[in-house]
PDB file of C-alpha atoms and ligand atoms in Angstrom:
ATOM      1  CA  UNK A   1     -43.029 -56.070 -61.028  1.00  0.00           C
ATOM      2  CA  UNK A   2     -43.692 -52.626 -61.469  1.00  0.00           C
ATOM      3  CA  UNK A   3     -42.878 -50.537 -64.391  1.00  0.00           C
ATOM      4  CA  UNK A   4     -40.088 -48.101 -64.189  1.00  0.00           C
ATOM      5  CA  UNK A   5     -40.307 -44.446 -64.757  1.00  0.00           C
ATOM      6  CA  UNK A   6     -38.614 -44.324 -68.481  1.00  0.00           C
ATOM      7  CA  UNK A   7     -37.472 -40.778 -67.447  1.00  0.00           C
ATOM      8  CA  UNK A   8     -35.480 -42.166 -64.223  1.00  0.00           C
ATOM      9  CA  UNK A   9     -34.285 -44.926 -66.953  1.00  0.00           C
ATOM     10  CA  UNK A  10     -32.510 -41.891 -69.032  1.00  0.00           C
ATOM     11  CA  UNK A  11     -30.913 -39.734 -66.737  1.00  0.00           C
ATOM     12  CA  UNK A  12     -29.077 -42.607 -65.844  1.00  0.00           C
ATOM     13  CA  UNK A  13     -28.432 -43.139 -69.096  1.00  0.00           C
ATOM     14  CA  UNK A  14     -27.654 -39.744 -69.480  1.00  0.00           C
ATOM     15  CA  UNK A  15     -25.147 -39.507 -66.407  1.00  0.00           C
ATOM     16  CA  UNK A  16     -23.041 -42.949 -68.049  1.00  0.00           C
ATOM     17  CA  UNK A  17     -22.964 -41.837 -71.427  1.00  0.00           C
ATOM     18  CA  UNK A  18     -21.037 -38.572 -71.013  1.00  0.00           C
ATOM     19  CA  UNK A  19     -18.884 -40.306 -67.952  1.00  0.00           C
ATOM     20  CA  UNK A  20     -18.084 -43.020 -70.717  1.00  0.00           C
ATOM     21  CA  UNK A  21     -17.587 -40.434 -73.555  1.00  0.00           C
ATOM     22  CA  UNK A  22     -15.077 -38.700 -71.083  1.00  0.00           C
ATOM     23  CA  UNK A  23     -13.598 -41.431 -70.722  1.00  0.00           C
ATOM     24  CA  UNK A  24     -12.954 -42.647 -74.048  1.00  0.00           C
ATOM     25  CA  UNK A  25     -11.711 -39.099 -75.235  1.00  0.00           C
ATOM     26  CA  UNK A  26      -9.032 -39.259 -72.108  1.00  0.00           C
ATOM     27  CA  UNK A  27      -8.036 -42.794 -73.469  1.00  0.00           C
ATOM     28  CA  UNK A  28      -7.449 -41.604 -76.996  1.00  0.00           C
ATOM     29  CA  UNK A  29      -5.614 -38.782 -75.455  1.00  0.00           C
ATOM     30  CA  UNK A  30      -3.389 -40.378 -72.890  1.00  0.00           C
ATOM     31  CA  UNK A  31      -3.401 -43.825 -73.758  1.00  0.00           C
ATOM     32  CA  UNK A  32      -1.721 -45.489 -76.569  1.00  0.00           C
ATOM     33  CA  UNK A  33      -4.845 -48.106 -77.881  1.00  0.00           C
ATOM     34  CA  UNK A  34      -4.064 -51.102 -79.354  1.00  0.00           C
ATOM     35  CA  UNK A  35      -6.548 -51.996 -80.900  1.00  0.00           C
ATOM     36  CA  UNK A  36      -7.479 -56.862 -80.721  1.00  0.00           C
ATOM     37  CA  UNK A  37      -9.062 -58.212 -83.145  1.00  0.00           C
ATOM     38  CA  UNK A  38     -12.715 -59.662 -83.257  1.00  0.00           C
ATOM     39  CA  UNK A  39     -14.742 -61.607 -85.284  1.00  0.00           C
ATOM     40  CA  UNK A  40     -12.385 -60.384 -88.820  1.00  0.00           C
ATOM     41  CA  UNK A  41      -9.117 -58.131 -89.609  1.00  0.00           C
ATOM     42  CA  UNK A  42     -11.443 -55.409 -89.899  1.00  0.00           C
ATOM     43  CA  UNK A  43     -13.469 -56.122 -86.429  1.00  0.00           C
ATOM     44  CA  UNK A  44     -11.751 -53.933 -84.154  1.00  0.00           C
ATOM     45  CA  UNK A  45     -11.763 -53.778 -79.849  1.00  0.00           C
ATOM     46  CA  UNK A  46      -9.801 -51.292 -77.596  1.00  0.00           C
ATOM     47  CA  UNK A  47      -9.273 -51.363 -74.430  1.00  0.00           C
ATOM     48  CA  UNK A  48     -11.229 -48.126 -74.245  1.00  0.00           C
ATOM     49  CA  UNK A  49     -14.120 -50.103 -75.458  1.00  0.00           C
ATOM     50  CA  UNK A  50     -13.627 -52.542 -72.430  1.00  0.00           C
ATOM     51  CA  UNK A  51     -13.160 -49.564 -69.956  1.00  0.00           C
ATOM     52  CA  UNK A  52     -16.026 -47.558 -70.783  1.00  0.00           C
ATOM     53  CA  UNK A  53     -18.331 -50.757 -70.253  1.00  0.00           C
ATOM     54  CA  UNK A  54     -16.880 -51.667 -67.378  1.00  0.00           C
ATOM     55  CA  UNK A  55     -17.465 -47.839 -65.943  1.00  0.00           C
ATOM     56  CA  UNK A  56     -21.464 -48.274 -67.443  1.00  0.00           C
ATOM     57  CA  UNK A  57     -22.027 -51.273 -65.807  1.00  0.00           C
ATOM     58  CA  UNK A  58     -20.494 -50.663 -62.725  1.00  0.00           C
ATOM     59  CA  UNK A  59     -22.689 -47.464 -62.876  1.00  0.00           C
ATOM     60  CA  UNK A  60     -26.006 -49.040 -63.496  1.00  0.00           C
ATOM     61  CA  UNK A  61     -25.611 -51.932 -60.687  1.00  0.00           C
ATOM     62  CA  UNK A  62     -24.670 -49.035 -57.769  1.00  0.00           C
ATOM     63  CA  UNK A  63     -28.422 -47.779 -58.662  1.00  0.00           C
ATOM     64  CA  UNK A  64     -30.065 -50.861 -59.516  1.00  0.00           C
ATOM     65  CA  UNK A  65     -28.357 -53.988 -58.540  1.00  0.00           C
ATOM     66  CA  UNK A  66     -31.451 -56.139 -60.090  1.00  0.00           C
ATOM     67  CA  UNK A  67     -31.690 -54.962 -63.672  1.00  0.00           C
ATOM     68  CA  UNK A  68     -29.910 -57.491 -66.465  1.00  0.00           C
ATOM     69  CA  UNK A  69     -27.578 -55.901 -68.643  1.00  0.00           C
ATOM     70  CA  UNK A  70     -26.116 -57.018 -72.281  1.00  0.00           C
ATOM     71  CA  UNK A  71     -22.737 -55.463 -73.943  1.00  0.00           C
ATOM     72  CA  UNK A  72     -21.029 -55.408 -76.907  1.00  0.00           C
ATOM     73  CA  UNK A  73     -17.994 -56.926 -75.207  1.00  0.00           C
ATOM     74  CA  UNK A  74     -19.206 -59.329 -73.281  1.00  0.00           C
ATOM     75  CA  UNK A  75     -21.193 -58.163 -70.164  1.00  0.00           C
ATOM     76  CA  UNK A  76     -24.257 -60.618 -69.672  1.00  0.00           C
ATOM     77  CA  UNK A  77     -26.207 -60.173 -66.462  1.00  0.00           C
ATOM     78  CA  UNK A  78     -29.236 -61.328 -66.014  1.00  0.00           C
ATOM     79  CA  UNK A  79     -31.585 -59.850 -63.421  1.00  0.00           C
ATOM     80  CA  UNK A  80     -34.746 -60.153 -61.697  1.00  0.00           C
ATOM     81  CA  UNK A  81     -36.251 -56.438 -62.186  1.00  0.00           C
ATOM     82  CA  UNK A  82     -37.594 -56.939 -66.100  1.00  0.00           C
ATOM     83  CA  UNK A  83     -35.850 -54.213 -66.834  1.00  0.00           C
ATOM     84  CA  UNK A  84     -32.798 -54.825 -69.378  1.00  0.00           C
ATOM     85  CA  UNK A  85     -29.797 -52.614 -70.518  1.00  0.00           C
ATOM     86  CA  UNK A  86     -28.476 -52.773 -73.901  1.00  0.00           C
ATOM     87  CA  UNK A  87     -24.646 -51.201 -73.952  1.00  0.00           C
ATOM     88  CA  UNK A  88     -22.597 -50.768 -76.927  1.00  0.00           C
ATOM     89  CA  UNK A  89     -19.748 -48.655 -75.329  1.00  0.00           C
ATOM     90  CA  UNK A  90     -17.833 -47.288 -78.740  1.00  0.00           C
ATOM     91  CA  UNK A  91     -19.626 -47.930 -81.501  1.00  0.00           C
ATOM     92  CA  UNK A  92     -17.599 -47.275 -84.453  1.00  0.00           C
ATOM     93  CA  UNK A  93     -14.814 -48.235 -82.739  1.00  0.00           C
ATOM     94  CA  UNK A  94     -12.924 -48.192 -86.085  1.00  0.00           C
ATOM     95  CA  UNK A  95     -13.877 -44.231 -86.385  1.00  0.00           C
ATOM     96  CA  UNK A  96     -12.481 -44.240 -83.139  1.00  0.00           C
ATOM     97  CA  UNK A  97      -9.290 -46.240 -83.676  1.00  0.00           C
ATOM     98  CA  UNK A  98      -8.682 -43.914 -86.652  1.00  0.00           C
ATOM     99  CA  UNK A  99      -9.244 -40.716 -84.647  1.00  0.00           C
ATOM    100  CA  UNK A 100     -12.292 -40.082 -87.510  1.00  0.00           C
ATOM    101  CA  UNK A 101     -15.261 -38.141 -86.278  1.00  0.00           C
ATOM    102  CA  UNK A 102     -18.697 -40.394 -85.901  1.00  0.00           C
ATOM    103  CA  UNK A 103     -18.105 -42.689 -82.839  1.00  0.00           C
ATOM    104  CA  UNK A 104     -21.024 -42.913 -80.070  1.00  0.00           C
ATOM    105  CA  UNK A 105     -21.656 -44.445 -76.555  1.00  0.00           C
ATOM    106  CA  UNK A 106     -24.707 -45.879 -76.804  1.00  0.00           C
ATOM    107  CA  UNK A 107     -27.248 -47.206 -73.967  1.00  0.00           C
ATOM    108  CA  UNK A 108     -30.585 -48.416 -74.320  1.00  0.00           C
ATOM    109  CA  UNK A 109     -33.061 -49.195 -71.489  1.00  0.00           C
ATOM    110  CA  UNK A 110     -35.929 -51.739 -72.255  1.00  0.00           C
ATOM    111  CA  UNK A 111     -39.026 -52.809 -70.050  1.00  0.00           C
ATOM    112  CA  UNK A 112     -40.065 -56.797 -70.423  1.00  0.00           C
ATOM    113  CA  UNK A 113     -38.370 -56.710 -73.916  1.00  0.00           C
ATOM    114  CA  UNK A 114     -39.267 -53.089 -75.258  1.00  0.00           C
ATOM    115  CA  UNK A 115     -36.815 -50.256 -75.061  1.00  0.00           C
ATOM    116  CA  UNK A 116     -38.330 -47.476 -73.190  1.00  0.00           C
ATOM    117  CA  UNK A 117     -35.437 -45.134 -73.131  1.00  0.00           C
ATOM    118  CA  UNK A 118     -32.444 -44.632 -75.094  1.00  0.00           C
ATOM    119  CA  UNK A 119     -29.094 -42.683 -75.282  1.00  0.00           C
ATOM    120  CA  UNK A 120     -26.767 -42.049 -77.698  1.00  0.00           C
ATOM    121  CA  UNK A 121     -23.782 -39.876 -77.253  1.00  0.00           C
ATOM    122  CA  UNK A 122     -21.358 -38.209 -79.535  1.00  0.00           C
ATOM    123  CA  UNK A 123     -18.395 -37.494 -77.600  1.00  0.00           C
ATOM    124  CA  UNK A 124     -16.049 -35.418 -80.002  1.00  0.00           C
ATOM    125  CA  UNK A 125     -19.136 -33.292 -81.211  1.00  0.00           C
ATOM    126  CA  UNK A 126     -20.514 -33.234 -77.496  1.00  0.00           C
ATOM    127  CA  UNK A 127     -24.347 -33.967 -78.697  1.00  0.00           C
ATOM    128  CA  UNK A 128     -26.248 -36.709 -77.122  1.00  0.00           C
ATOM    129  CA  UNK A 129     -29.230 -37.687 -78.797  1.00  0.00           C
ATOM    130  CA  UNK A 130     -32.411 -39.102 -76.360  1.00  0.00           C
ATOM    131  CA  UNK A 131     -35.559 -40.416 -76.562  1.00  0.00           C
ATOM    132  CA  UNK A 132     -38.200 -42.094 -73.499  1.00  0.00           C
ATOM    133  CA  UNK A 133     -41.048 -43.767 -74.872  1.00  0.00           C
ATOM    134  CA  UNK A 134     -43.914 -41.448 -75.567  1.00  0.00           C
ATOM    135  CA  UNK A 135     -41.982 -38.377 -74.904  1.00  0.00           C
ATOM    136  CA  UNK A 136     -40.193 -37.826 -78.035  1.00  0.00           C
ATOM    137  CA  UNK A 137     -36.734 -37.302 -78.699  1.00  0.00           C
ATOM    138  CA  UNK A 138     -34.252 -34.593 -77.832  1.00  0.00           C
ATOM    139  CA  UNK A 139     -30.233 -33.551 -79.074  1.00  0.00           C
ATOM    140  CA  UNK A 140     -28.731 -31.711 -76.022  1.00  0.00           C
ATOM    141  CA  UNK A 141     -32.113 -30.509 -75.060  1.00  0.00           C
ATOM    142  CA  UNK A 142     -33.751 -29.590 -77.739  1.00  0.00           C
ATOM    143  CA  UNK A 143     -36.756 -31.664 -79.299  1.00  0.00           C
ATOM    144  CA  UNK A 144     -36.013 -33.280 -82.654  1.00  0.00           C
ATOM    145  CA  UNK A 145     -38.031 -34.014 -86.098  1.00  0.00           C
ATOM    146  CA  UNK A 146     -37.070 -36.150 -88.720  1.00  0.00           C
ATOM    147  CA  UNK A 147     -37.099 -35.082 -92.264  1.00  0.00           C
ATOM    148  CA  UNK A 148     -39.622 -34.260 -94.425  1.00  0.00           C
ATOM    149  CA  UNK A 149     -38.473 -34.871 -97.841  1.00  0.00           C
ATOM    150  CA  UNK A 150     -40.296 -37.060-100.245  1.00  0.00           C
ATOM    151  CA  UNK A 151     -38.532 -37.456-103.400  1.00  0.00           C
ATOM    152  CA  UNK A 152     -35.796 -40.404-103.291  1.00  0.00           C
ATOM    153  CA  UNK A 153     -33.811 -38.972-105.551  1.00  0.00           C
ATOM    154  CA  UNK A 154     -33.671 -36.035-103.374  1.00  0.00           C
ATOM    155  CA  UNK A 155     -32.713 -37.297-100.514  1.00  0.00           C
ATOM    156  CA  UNK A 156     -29.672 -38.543 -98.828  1.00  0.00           C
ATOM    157  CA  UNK A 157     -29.570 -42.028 -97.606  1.00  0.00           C
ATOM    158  CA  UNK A 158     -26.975 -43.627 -94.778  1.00  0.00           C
ATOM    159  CA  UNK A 159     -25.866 -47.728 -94.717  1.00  0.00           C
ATOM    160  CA  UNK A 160     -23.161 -49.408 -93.621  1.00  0.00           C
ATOM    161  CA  UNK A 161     -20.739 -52.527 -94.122  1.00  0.00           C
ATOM    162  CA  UNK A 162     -20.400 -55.838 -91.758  1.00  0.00           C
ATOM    163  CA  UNK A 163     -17.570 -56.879 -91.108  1.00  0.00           C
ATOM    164  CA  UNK A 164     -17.310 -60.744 -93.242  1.00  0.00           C
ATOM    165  CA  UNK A 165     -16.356 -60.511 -96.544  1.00  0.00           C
ATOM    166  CA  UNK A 166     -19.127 -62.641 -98.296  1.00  0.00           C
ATOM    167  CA  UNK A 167     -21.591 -60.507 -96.370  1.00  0.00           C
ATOM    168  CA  UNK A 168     -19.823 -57.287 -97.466  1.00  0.00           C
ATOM    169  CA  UNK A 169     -19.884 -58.285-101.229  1.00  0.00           C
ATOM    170  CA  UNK A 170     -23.491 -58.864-100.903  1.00  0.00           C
ATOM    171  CA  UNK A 171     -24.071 -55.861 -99.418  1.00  0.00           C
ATOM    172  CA  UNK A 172     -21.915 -53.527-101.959  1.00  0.00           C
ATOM    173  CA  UNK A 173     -24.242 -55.850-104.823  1.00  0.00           C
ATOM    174  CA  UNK A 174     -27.649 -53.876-103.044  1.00  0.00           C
ATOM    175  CA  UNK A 175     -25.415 -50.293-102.903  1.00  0.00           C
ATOM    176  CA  UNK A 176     -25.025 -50.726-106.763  1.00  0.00           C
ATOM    177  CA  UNK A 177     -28.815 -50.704-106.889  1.00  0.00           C
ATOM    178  CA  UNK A 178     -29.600 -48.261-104.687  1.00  0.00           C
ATOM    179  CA  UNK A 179     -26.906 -45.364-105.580  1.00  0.00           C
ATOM    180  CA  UNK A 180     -28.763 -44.374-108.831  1.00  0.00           C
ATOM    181  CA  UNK A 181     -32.310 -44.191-107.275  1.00  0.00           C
ATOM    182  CA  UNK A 182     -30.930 -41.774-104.439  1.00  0.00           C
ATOM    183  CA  UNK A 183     -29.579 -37.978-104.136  1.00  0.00           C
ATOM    184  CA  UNK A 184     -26.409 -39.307-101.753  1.00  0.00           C
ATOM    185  CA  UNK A 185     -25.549 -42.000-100.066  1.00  0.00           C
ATOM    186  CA  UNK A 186     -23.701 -41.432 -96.744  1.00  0.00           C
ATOM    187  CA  UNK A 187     -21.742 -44.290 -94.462  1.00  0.00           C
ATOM    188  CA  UNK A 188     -20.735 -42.593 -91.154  1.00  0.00           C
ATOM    189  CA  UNK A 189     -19.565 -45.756 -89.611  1.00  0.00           C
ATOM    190  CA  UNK A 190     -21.880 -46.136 -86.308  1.00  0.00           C
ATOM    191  CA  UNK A 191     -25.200 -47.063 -86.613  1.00  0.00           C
ATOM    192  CA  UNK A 192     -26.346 -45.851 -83.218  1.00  0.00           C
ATOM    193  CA  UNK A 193     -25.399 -42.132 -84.934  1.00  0.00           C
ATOM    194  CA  UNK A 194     -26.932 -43.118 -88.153  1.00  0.00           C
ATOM    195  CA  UNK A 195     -30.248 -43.598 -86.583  1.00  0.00           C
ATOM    196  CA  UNK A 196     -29.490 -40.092 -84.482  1.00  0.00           C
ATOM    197  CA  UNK A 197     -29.329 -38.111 -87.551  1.00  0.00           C
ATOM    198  CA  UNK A 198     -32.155 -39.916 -89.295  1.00  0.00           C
ATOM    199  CA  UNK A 199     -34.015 -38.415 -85.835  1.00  0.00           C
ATOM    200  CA  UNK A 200     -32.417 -34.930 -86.282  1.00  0.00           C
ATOM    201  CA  UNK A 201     -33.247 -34.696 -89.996  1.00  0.00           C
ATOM    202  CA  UNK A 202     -29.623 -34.667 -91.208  1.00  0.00           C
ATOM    203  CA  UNK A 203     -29.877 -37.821 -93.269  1.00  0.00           C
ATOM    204  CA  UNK A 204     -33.368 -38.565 -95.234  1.00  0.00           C
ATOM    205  CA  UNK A 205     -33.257 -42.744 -94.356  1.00  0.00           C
ATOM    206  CA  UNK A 206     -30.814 -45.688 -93.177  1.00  0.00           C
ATOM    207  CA  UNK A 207     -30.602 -49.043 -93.716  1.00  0.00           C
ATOM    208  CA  UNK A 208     -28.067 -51.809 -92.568  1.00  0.00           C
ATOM    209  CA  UNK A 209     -28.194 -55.582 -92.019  1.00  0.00           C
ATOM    210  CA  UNK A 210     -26.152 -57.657 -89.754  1.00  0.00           C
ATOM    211  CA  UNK A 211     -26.403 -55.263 -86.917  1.00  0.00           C
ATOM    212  CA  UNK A 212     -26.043 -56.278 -83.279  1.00  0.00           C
ATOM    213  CA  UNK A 213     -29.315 -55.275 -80.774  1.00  0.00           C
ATOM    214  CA  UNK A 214     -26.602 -53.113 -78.998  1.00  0.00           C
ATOM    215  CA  UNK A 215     -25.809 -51.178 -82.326  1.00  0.00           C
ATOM    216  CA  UNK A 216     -29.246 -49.866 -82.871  1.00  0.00           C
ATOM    217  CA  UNK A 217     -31.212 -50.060 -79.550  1.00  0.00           C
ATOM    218  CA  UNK A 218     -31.289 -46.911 -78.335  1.00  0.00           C
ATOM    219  CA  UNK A 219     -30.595 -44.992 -82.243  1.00  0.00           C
ATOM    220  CA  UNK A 220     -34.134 -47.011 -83.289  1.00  0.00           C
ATOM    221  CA  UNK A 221     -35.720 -45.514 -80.388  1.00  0.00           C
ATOM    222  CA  UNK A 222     -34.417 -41.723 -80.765  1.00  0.00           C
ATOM    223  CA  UNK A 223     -35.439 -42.163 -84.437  1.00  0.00           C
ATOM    224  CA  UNK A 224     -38.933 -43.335 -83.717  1.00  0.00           C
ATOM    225  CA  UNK A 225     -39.617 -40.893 -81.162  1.00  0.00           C
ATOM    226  CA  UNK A 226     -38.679 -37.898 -83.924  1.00  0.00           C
ATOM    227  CA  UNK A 227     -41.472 -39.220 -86.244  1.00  0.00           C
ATOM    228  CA  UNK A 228     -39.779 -42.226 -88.277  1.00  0.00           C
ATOM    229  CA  UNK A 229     -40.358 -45.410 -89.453  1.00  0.00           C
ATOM    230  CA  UNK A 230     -38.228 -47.759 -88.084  1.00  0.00           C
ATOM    231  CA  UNK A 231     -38.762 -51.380 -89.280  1.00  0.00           C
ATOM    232  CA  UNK A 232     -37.338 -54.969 -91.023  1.00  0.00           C
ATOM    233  CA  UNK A 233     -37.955 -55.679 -94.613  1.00  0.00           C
ATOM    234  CA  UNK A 234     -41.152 -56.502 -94.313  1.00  0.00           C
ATOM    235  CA  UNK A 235     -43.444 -54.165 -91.950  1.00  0.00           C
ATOM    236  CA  UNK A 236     -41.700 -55.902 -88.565  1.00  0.00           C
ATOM    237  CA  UNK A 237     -39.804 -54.855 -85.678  1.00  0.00           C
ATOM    238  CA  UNK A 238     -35.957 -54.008 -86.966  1.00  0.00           C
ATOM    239  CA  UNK A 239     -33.837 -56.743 -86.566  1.00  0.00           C
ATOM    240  CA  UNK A 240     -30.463 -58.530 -86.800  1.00  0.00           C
ATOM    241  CA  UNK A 241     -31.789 -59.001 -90.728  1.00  0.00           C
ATOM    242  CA  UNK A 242     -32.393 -55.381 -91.446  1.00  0.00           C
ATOM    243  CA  UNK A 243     -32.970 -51.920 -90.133  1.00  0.00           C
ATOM    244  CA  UNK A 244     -34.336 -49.305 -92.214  1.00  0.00           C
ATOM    245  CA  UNK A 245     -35.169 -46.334 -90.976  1.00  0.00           C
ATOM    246  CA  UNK A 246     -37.170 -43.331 -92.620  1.00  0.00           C
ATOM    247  CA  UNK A 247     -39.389 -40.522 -92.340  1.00  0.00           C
ATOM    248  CA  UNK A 248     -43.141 -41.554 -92.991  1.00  0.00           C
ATOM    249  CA  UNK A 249     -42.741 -39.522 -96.048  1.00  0.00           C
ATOM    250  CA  UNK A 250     -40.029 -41.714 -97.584  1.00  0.00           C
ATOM    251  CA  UNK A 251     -39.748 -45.187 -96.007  1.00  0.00           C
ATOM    252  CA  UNK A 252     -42.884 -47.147 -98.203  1.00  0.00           C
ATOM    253  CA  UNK A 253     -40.360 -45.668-101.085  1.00  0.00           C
ATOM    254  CA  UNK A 254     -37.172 -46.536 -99.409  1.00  0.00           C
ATOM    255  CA  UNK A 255     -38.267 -49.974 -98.452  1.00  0.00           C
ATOM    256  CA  UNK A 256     -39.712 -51.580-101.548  1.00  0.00           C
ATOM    257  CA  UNK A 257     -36.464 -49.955-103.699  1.00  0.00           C
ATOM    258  CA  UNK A 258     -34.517 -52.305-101.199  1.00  0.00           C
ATOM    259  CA  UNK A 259     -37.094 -55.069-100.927  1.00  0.00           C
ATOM    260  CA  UNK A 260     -36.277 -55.204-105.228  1.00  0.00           C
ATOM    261  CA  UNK A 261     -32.741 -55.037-104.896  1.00  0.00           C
ATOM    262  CA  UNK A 262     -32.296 -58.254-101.803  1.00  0.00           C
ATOM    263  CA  UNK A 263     -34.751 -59.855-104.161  1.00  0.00           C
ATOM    264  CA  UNK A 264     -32.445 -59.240-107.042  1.00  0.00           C
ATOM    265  CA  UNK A 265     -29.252 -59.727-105.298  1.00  0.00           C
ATOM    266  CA  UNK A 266     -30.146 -63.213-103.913  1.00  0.00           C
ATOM    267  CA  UNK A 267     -32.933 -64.040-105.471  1.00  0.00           C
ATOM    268  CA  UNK A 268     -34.957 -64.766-101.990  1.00  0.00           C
ATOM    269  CA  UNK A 269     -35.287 -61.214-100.958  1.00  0.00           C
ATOM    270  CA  UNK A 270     -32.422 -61.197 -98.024  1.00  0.00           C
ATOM    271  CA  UNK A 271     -28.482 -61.443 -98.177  1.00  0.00           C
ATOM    272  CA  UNK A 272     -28.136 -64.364 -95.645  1.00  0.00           C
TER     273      UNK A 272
HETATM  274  C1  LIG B   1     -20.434 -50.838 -86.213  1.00  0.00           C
HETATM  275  C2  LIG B   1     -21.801 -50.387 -86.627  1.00  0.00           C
HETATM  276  C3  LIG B   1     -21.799 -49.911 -88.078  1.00  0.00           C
HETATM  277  C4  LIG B   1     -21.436 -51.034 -88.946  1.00  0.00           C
HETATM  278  C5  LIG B   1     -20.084 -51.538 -88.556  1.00  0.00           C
HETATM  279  C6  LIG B   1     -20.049 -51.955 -87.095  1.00  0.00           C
HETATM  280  P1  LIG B   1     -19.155 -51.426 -83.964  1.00  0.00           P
HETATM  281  O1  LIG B   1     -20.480 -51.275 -84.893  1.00  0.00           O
HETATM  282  O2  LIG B   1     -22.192 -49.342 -85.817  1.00  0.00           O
HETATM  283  O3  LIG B   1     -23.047 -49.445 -88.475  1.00  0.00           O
HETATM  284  O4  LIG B   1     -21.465 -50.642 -90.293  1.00  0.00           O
HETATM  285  O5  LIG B   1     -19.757 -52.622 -89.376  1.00  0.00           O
HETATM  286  O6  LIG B   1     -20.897 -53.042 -86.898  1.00  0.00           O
HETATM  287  O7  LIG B   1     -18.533 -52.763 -84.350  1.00  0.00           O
HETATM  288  O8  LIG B   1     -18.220 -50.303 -84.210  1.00  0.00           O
HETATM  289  O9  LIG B   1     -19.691 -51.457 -82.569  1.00  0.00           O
END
């Protein structure tokens, strides 16, 4: 199997993402969206959601009917190319249900297991964050650079909230902690956009467990490729147990003030 050209990978991306942002905005224009319920009350689907996968998938088979694909609500192909797409089609679909600003289409596109492009598109604002491996990472165009600020207390610092309660009290437990040793906490309500402006230097760091690989795929990428640290607790690849993501300036800082407060919290250093 030969490699694909990342770059072919993200206009692709590119072309679906606004399609699907067009999309959504016509929905919440035209349509009246009730919104189903997930995995809790506070777990929200549309059938926008539903469309504007169906419209990315049916997008990505018409050019290449081999590649697997994995989405948020429910698409699960699996392919023979090695080369995997990652769809979350509204994230922050409860920004979206609510008509608040701050909810993204997000596709990632990963070679043998490693995303080598990623998109992430703010349809209300009309920016759309990208990133191909190795060739940095852009917002409508024009290259981005994460922060430089190196005093916590200075700098302001994005998480968010599951959607299970026990999780959620856990996670307000590590907030307590972390508020004092920060200048400003933001919560913006889609990762994929958290890890964009972590990229663009509008937020100093982020950090979230319990995320799905379609909520930060192609954000940890765009962040990466502006000059952050993107990682787990300790030193790994982000994961379903934690994402933090920071300039190199701030995340040793960032990461052992949380390491001390999941230690604290439950005592083994995660919230489970
Ligand atoms: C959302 C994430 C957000 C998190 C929410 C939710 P969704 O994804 O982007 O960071 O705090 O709980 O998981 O469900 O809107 O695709």
């Amino acid at each position: 199997m030969t490699a694909p050209d990342p770059t072919t990978l993200l206009s692709l991306a590119t072309e679906l993402a606004r399609s699907a942002g067009a999309l959504t905005l016509e929905m919440r224009a035209t349509a009246r969206l009730v919104p189903d319920l997930k995995s809790s009350v506070s777990d929200l689907v549309t059938a926008a959601d539903r469309a504007a996968e169906s419209l990315i998938v049916d997008g990505i088979l018409a050019q290449r009917p081999d590649d697997s694909i994995l989405g948020e609500e429910g698409a699960d192909t699996e392919g023979t190319s090695g080369v995997r797409w990652v769809i979350d089609p509204i994230d922050g679909t409860s920004n979206y249900v609510y008509d608040l600003p701050g909810y993204t289409i997000s596709i990632a596109a990963e070679w043998e297991g490693t995303t080598v492009a990623g998109v992430v598109f703010d349809p209300k604002a009309d920016e759309l964050f990208a990133a191909s491996q190795g060739a940095g990472a852009t917002m409508n165009g024009s290259p981005l650079r994460c922060s430089e600020r190196s005093v916590l207390e200075q700098c302001i610092i994005a998480t968010g909230f599951g959607y299970q309660p026990e999780q959620r009290r856990v996670q307000a437990e590590v907030l307590v902690s972390v508020l004092p040793l920060v200048g400003n906490i933001r919560r913006l309500g889609s990762a994929a956009l958290d890890l964009a402006y972590v990229a663009a230097g509008r937020t100093d760091g982020y950090w979230e467990t319990g995320l799905n690989a379609w909520d930060a795929a192609a954000g940890a990428l765009i962040a990466a490729e502006a000059g952050a640290i993107v990682t787990d607790l300790d030193h790994g690849a982000p994961s379903q147990d934690m994402v933090i993501a920071a300039p190199p300036s701030i995340h040793p800082t960032l990461q052992s003030v949380l390491k001390a407060a999941y230690t604290t919290v439950s005592g083994q250093g995660r919230d489970d």
